Amino acid sequence: MKKNMLLTLLLAPVYLLAQKKDNYAPIKPEITTLFSKTLNEPRKLFIYTPEKDTANPQRSYPVLYLLDGDSHFSLLVEYCRYLSRWDVNVIPEMIVVGISNTQRTRDLTPTHSIIDYFGHPDTSATSWLKPSGGNDKFLQFIREELMPYVESHYQTQPFKILAGHSFGGITAINCLLTHPGMFSAYIAISPSFWWDREYLLQLADKTWGNGTILNKTLFYSDASEGVADKSTFHTNLQKFDSLITQKHLVGLSHKYIYYPEDTHMTEPVKAYYDALRFTYSQWNPPSQ
């Protein structure tokens, strides 16, 4: 009897703490369509907003813009919800905007190229590379149409994150190089630096002089690509990491992680978690 009472007393604080708030509720994103004049097509959006703060109705949130929203929206939302939860509290609550793909090769590549993953030209009539090179126009859509829409419909803070995987990764890097002011932080998971004979590596070398001031946060990673096959994928990530170090970029907080035990498609599960933790590694939660 005494043992049972002791156990009850020991467990009571944990039980009461757990009752403070229901930690699980299904994701209920808003799914909407925004017609883009820039792209001349409708674009589906998946938008997650934190639960209303009844004590502070005017509360605003940072925004994470996610490329490849069809693939990774639920993953990112669950990470953001868990890491910002009251009993975890290592990142702030945030709005997540997942952008659906229509022509991924067109929108997420910076140049027109018919050079494939292994460095060979693809001249076939049905080549998947043919529509490539529309990244500038896609970034224009985000800057001139999507961001104003989000900022006029939701309570947003100035801090914005751009996150992408593979071609989405080179879109994040291309944005950092050509329009660095668009976002505060950039996440590039397995960026396809092989694209167009390492075009973005060359652009980075030309764009960033020694001591260039950026004042941004950048997380980038890769997995077994270029190690498990004969592509230059992994060595390109190493080149990019070395270039950043050599340029002595001012104000750039950056981190590179290699996940040798993962594939191109399993890596995002680990990498997006690490990216969020790194992006907010200096974040201090507001006092309650």
Short mmCIF file of C-alpha atoms in Angstrom, two decimals:
data_model
loop_
_atom_site.label_atom_id
_atom_site.label_comp_id
_atom_site.label_asym_id
_atom_site.label_seq_id
_atom_site.Cartn_x
_atom_site.Cartn_y
_atom_site.Cartn_z
CA MET A 1 0.00 0.00 0.00
CA LYS A 2 2.78 2.40 0.94
CA LYS A 3 4.62 1.55 -2.28
CA ASN A 4 1.54 2.38 -4.35
CA MET A 5 1.08 5.71 -2.57
CA LEU A 6 4.74 6.58 -3.12
CA LEU A 7 4.48 5.73 -6.81
CA THR A 8 1.37 7.88 -7.12
CA LEU A 9 3.13 10.83 -5.52
CA LEU A 10 6.14 10.45 -7.78
CA LEU A 11 4.06 10.27 -10.94
CA ALA A 12 1.61 13.01 -10.01
CA PRO A 13 3.76 15.97 -11.17
CA VAL A 14 4.38 14.29 -14.54
CA TYR A 15 0.69 13.52 -14.95
CA LEU A 16 -0.33 17.05 -14.08
CA LEU A 17 2.28 18.49 -16.43
CA ALA A 18 0.99 16.32 -19.25
CA GLN A 19 -2.51 17.66 -18.64
CA LYS A 20 -1.37 21.25 -19.06
CA LYS A 21 -2.06 21.05 -22.78
CA ASP A 22 -3.21 18.43 -25.25
CA ASN A 23 -0.07 17.87 -27.30
CA TYR A 24 -1.61 16.12 -30.28
CA ALA A 25 -4.08 17.36 -32.83
CA PRO A 26 -4.23 16.44 -36.53
CA ILE A 27 -2.71 18.88 -39.00
CA LYS A 28 -5.40 21.03 -40.55
CA PRO A 29 -3.69 23.04 -43.26
CA GLU A 30 -5.44 25.54 -45.43
CA ILE A 31 -5.28 24.49 -49.07
CA THR A 32 -5.74 27.35 -51.48
CA THR A 33 -4.91 28.29 -55.05
CA LEU A 34 -3.16 31.48 -56.10
CA PHE A 35 -3.20 32.41 -59.76
CA SER A 36 0.19 33.69 -60.84
CA LYS A 37 0.39 36.29 -63.58
CA THR A 38 4.16 35.78 -63.66
CA LEU A 39 3.90 32.04 -64.28
CA ASN A 40 0.57 32.31 -66.11
CA GLU A 41 -0.94 29.44 -64.14
CA PRO A 42 -2.69 28.67 -60.85
CA ARG A 43 -0.45 27.40 -58.06
CA LYS A 44 -1.72 25.27 -55.19
CA LEU A 45 -0.52 26.25 -51.71
CA PHE A 46 -0.56 24.34 -48.43
CA ILE A 47 -0.57 26.78 -45.50
CA TYR A 48 -0.20 25.87 -41.84
CA THR A 49 -0.76 28.45 -39.13
CA PRO A 50 -0.26 27.90 -35.39
CA GLU A 51 -3.27 27.65 -33.13
CA LYS A 52 -4.71 31.03 -32.22
CA ASP A 53 -3.11 32.62 -29.18
CA THR A 54 -6.20 33.78 -27.29
CA ALA A 55 -4.06 35.69 -24.79
CA ASN A 56 -2.38 37.61 -27.62
CA PRO A 57 -4.67 37.80 -30.70
CA GLN A 58 -2.24 40.10 -32.54
CA ARG A 59 0.68 37.70 -32.23
CA SER A 60 2.73 37.37 -35.42
CA TYR A 61 4.95 34.56 -36.68
CA PRO A 62 8.01 33.92 -38.85
CA VAL A 63 7.25 32.20 -42.16
CA LEU A 64 8.90 29.14 -43.67
CA TYR A 65 8.42 28.93 -47.45
CA LEU A 66 8.82 25.32 -48.51
CA LEU A 67 9.64 24.23 -52.04
CA ASP A 68 8.41 20.74 -53.00
CA GLY A 69 5.42 21.30 -50.75
CA ASP A 70 3.76 18.16 -52.10
CA SER A 71 6.56 15.99 -50.68
CA HIS A 72 7.68 17.57 -47.42
CA PHE A 73 4.93 19.84 -46.10
CA SER A 74 3.59 17.41 -43.49
CA LEU A 75 7.11 16.54 -42.34
CA LEU A 76 8.10 20.18 -41.83
CA VAL A 77 4.84 21.08 -40.11
CA GLU A 78 5.20 18.24 -37.62
CA TYR A 79 8.79 19.26 -36.86
CA CYS A 80 7.76 22.89 -36.41
CA ARG A 81 4.83 21.95 -34.18
CA TYR A 82 6.86 19.63 -32.00
CA LEU A 83 9.96 21.81 -31.63
CA SER A 84 7.86 24.87 -30.77
CA ARG A 85 5.61 23.00 -28.36
CA TRP A 86 5.42 24.48 -24.84
CA ASP A 87 7.36 21.59 -23.26
CA VAL A 88 10.07 21.52 -26.00
CA ASN A 89 10.28 25.21 -26.97
CA VAL A 90 13.54 25.32 -28.94
CA ILE A 91 12.15 27.19 -31.97
CA PRO A 92 9.32 29.72 -32.26
CA GLU A 93 5.93 28.79 -33.63
CA MET A 94 5.80 29.59 -37.32
CA ILE A 95 3.66 29.68 -40.42
CA VAL A 96 4.61 27.08 -43.04
CA VAL A 97 3.77 27.71 -46.71
CA GLY A 98 4.19 24.68 -48.96
CA ILE A 99 4.39 25.45 -52.68
CA SER A 100 3.07 22.73 -54.97
CA ASN A 101 5.00 21.76 -58.11
CA THR A 102 3.67 21.93 -61.65
CA GLN A 103 6.78 21.84 -63.88
CA ARG A 104 9.54 21.24 -61.36
CA THR A 105 12.42 21.14 -63.86
CA ARG A 106 11.26 24.43 -65.34
CA ASP A 107 10.75 26.30 -62.08
CA LEU A 108 13.62 25.02 -59.96
CA THR A 109 16.63 25.19 -62.30
CA PRO A 110 18.63 28.40 -62.81
CA THR A 111 19.67 27.85 -66.45
CA HIS A 112 18.52 25.98 -69.52
CA SER A 113 20.65 22.85 -69.82
CA ILE A 114 20.46 19.40 -71.39
CA ILE A 115 23.38 18.02 -69.32
CA ASP A 116 22.18 15.17 -67.12
CA TYR A 117 23.13 13.98 -63.62
CA PHE A 118 26.22 12.17 -64.87
CA GLY A 119 27.43 15.05 -67.06
CA HIS A 120 26.17 13.69 -70.38
CA PRO A 121 24.02 15.62 -72.88
CA ASP A 122 20.46 14.37 -73.27
CA THR A 123 19.42 15.19 -76.83
CA SER A 124 16.38 12.91 -76.95
CA ALA A 125 13.15 14.37 -78.27
CA THR A 126 11.40 13.63 -74.98
CA SER A 127 14.20 14.82 -72.68
CA TRP A 128 12.94 15.84 -69.22
CA LEU A 129 15.56 18.61 -69.27
CA LYS A 130 13.98 20.58 -72.11
CA PRO A 131 11.79 22.95 -70.06
CA SER A 132 14.63 23.90 -67.68
CA GLY A 133 15.83 27.38 -66.78
CA GLY A 134 12.79 29.15 -65.31
CA ASN A 135 14.10 29.74 -61.79
CA ASP A 136 14.36 33.53 -62.07
CA LYS A 137 10.70 33.78 -63.05
CA PHE A 138 9.72 31.39 -60.26
CA LEU A 139 11.58 33.50 -57.68
CA GLN A 140 9.79 36.54 -59.12
CA PHE A 141 6.48 34.78 -58.44
CA ILE A 142 7.51 34.19 -54.81
CA ARG A 143 8.77 37.75 -54.34
CA GLU A 144 6.05 39.71 -56.13
CA GLU A 145 2.95 37.55 -55.70
CA LEU A 146 3.25 34.84 -53.06
CA MET A 147 4.93 36.87 -50.31
CA PRO A 148 2.50 39.82 -50.61
CA TYR A 149 -0.41 37.36 -50.50
CA VAL A 150 0.86 35.65 -47.36
CA GLU A 151 1.75 38.90 -45.63
CA SER A 152 -1.67 40.41 -46.34
CA HIS A 153 -3.66 37.37 -45.19
CA TYR A 154 -1.66 36.22 -42.14
CA GLN A 155 0.07 37.79 -39.14
CA THR A 156 3.70 37.54 -40.19
CA GLN A 157 7.07 38.64 -38.87
CA PRO A 158 9.89 39.87 -41.12
CA PHE A 159 11.95 36.70 -40.50
CA LYS A 160 11.48 34.37 -43.48
CA ILE A 161 13.05 31.01 -44.34
CA LEU A 162 13.38 29.39 -47.77
CA ALA A 163 13.77 25.61 -47.70
CA GLY A 164 14.20 23.15 -50.54
CA HIS A 165 15.45 19.68 -51.45
CA SER A 166 17.41 18.63 -54.56
CA PHE A 167 16.33 21.08 -57.29
CA GLY A 168 14.62 22.95 -54.46
CA GLY A 169 18.05 23.07 -52.82
CA ILE A 170 19.66 24.81 -55.80
CA THR A 171 16.69 27.19 -55.89
CA ALA A 172 17.51 28.17 -52.30
CA ILE A 173 21.20 28.65 -53.18
CA ASN A 174 20.37 30.57 -56.37
CA CYS A 175 18.08 32.86 -54.38
CA LEU A 176 20.82 33.48 -51.81
CA LEU A 177 23.24 34.37 -54.61
CA THR A 178 20.96 36.51 -56.77
CA HIS A 179 18.35 37.88 -54.31
CA PRO A 180 19.91 37.49 -50.85
CA GLY A 181 17.56 40.00 -49.25
CA MET A 182 14.45 37.93 -49.94
CA PHE A 183 14.96 35.64 -46.94
CA SER A 184 16.67 35.68 -43.56
CA ALA A 185 17.63 32.01 -43.62
CA TYR A 186 18.18 29.42 -46.33
CA ILE A 187 17.97 25.61 -46.13
CA ALA A 188 19.37 23.56 -49.02
CA ILE A 189 18.95 19.80 -48.59
CA SER A 190 21.01 17.89 -51.17
CA PRO A 191 21.26 20.84 -53.57
CA SER A 192 21.91 19.60 -57.12
CA PHE A 193 25.17 21.48 -57.73
CA TRP A 194 25.84 19.14 -60.66
CA TRP A 195 23.30 21.17 -62.65
CA ASP A 196 24.66 22.64 -65.91
CA ARG A 197 28.28 21.66 -65.25
CA GLU A 198 28.33 23.12 -61.75
CA TYR A 199 26.86 26.46 -62.80
CA LEU A 200 25.99 27.57 -59.24
CA LEU A 201 29.45 26.78 -57.90
CA GLN A 202 30.90 29.06 -60.55
CA LEU A 203 28.28 31.73 -59.83
CA ALA A 204 29.06 31.60 -56.11
CA ASP A 205 32.76 32.03 -56.80
CA LYS A 206 32.05 35.06 -58.98
CA THR A 207 29.36 36.62 -56.78
CA TRP A 208 31.04 36.34 -53.40
CA GLY A 209 34.23 38.32 -53.01
CA ASN A 210 36.53 37.93 -50.05
CA GLY A 211 34.72 39.34 -47.03
CA THR A 212 31.33 39.79 -48.69
CA ILE A 213 28.75 40.84 -46.09
CA LEU A 214 25.70 38.55 -46.01
CA ASN A 215 24.24 38.45 -42.48
CA LYS A 216 22.24 35.32 -43.29
CA THR A 217 21.85 31.77 -41.99
CA LEU A 218 22.53 28.84 -44.33
CA PHE A 219 22.20 25.10 -43.74
CA TYR A 220 23.21 22.66 -46.47
CA SER A 221 23.65 18.91 -46.58
CA ASP A 222 23.92 15.80 -48.71
CA ALA A 223 23.69 12.02 -48.32
CA SER A 224 25.17 9.10 -50.28
CA GLU A 225 24.67 10.75 -53.69
CA GLY A 226 27.96 10.85 -55.52
CA VAL A 227 29.38 8.26 -53.15
CA ALA A 228 27.03 5.39 -53.92
CA ASP A 229 27.13 6.32 -57.63
CA LYS A 230 29.60 7.89 -60.05
CA SER A 231 28.21 11.42 -60.06
CA THR A 232 29.98 14.52 -58.68
CA PHE A 233 27.17 15.19 -56.18
CA HIS A 234 29.13 14.75 -52.94
CA THR A 235 32.36 16.36 -54.15
CA ASN A 236 30.34 19.39 -55.31
CA LEU A 237 28.94 19.88 -51.79
CA GLN A 238 32.48 19.69 -50.42
CA LYS A 239 33.61 22.28 -52.98
CA PHE A 240 30.79 24.60 -51.94
CA ASP A 241 31.64 24.20 -48.27
CA SER A 242 35.32 24.95 -48.95
CA LEU A 243 34.40 27.97 -51.07
CA ILE A 244 32.34 29.46 -48.24
CA THR A 245 35.24 29.00 -45.83
CA GLN A 246 37.76 30.51 -48.24
CA LYS A 247 35.62 33.59 -48.96
CA HIS A 248 35.46 34.63 -45.27
CA LEU A 249 31.86 35.77 -45.71
CA VAL A 250 30.87 38.28 -43.05
CA GLY A 251 27.78 37.54 -41.00
CA LEU A 252 27.03 34.19 -42.66
CA SER A 253 26.17 31.57 -40.08
CA HIS A 254 26.49 28.29 -41.96
CA LYS A 255 26.56 24.56 -41.32
CA TYR A 256 27.22 21.57 -43.58
CA ILE A 257 26.24 18.02 -42.62
CA TYR A 258 26.95 14.85 -44.59
CA TYR A 259 24.61 11.89 -43.97
CA PRO A 260 26.51 8.88 -45.37
CA GLU A 261 23.95 6.32 -44.23
CA ASP A 262 21.07 8.00 -46.04
CA THR A 263 19.87 8.23 -49.61
CA HIS A 264 18.69 11.25 -51.54
CA MET A 265 15.11 10.57 -50.45
CA THR A 266 15.63 9.53 -46.82
CA GLU A 267 17.98 12.39 -45.95
CA PRO A 268 15.28 15.10 -45.61
CA VAL A 269 13.86 13.32 -42.54
CA LYS A 270 17.08 13.98 -40.63
CA ALA A 271 18.26 17.09 -42.41
CA TYR A 272 15.18 19.25 -41.97
CA TYR A 273 15.23 18.60 -38.23
CA ASP A 274 18.92 19.56 -38.03
CA ALA A 275 18.30 22.59 -40.24
CA LEU A 276 15.56 23.95 -37.98
CA ARG A 277 17.68 23.39 -34.88
CA PHE A 278 20.65 25.17 -36.49
CA THR A 279 18.58 28.07 -37.83
CA TYR A 280 17.32 28.76 -34.31
CA SER A 281 20.40 27.70 -32.37
CA GLN A 282 20.73 31.21 -30.90
CA TRP A 283 17.01 31.68 -30.30
CA ASN A 284 15.84 32.42 -26.77
CA PRO A 285 12.16 31.80 -26.02
CA PRO A 286 10.29 34.84 -24.72
CA SER A 287 9.63 34.82 -21.00
CA GLN A 288 6.21 33.52 -20.09
#
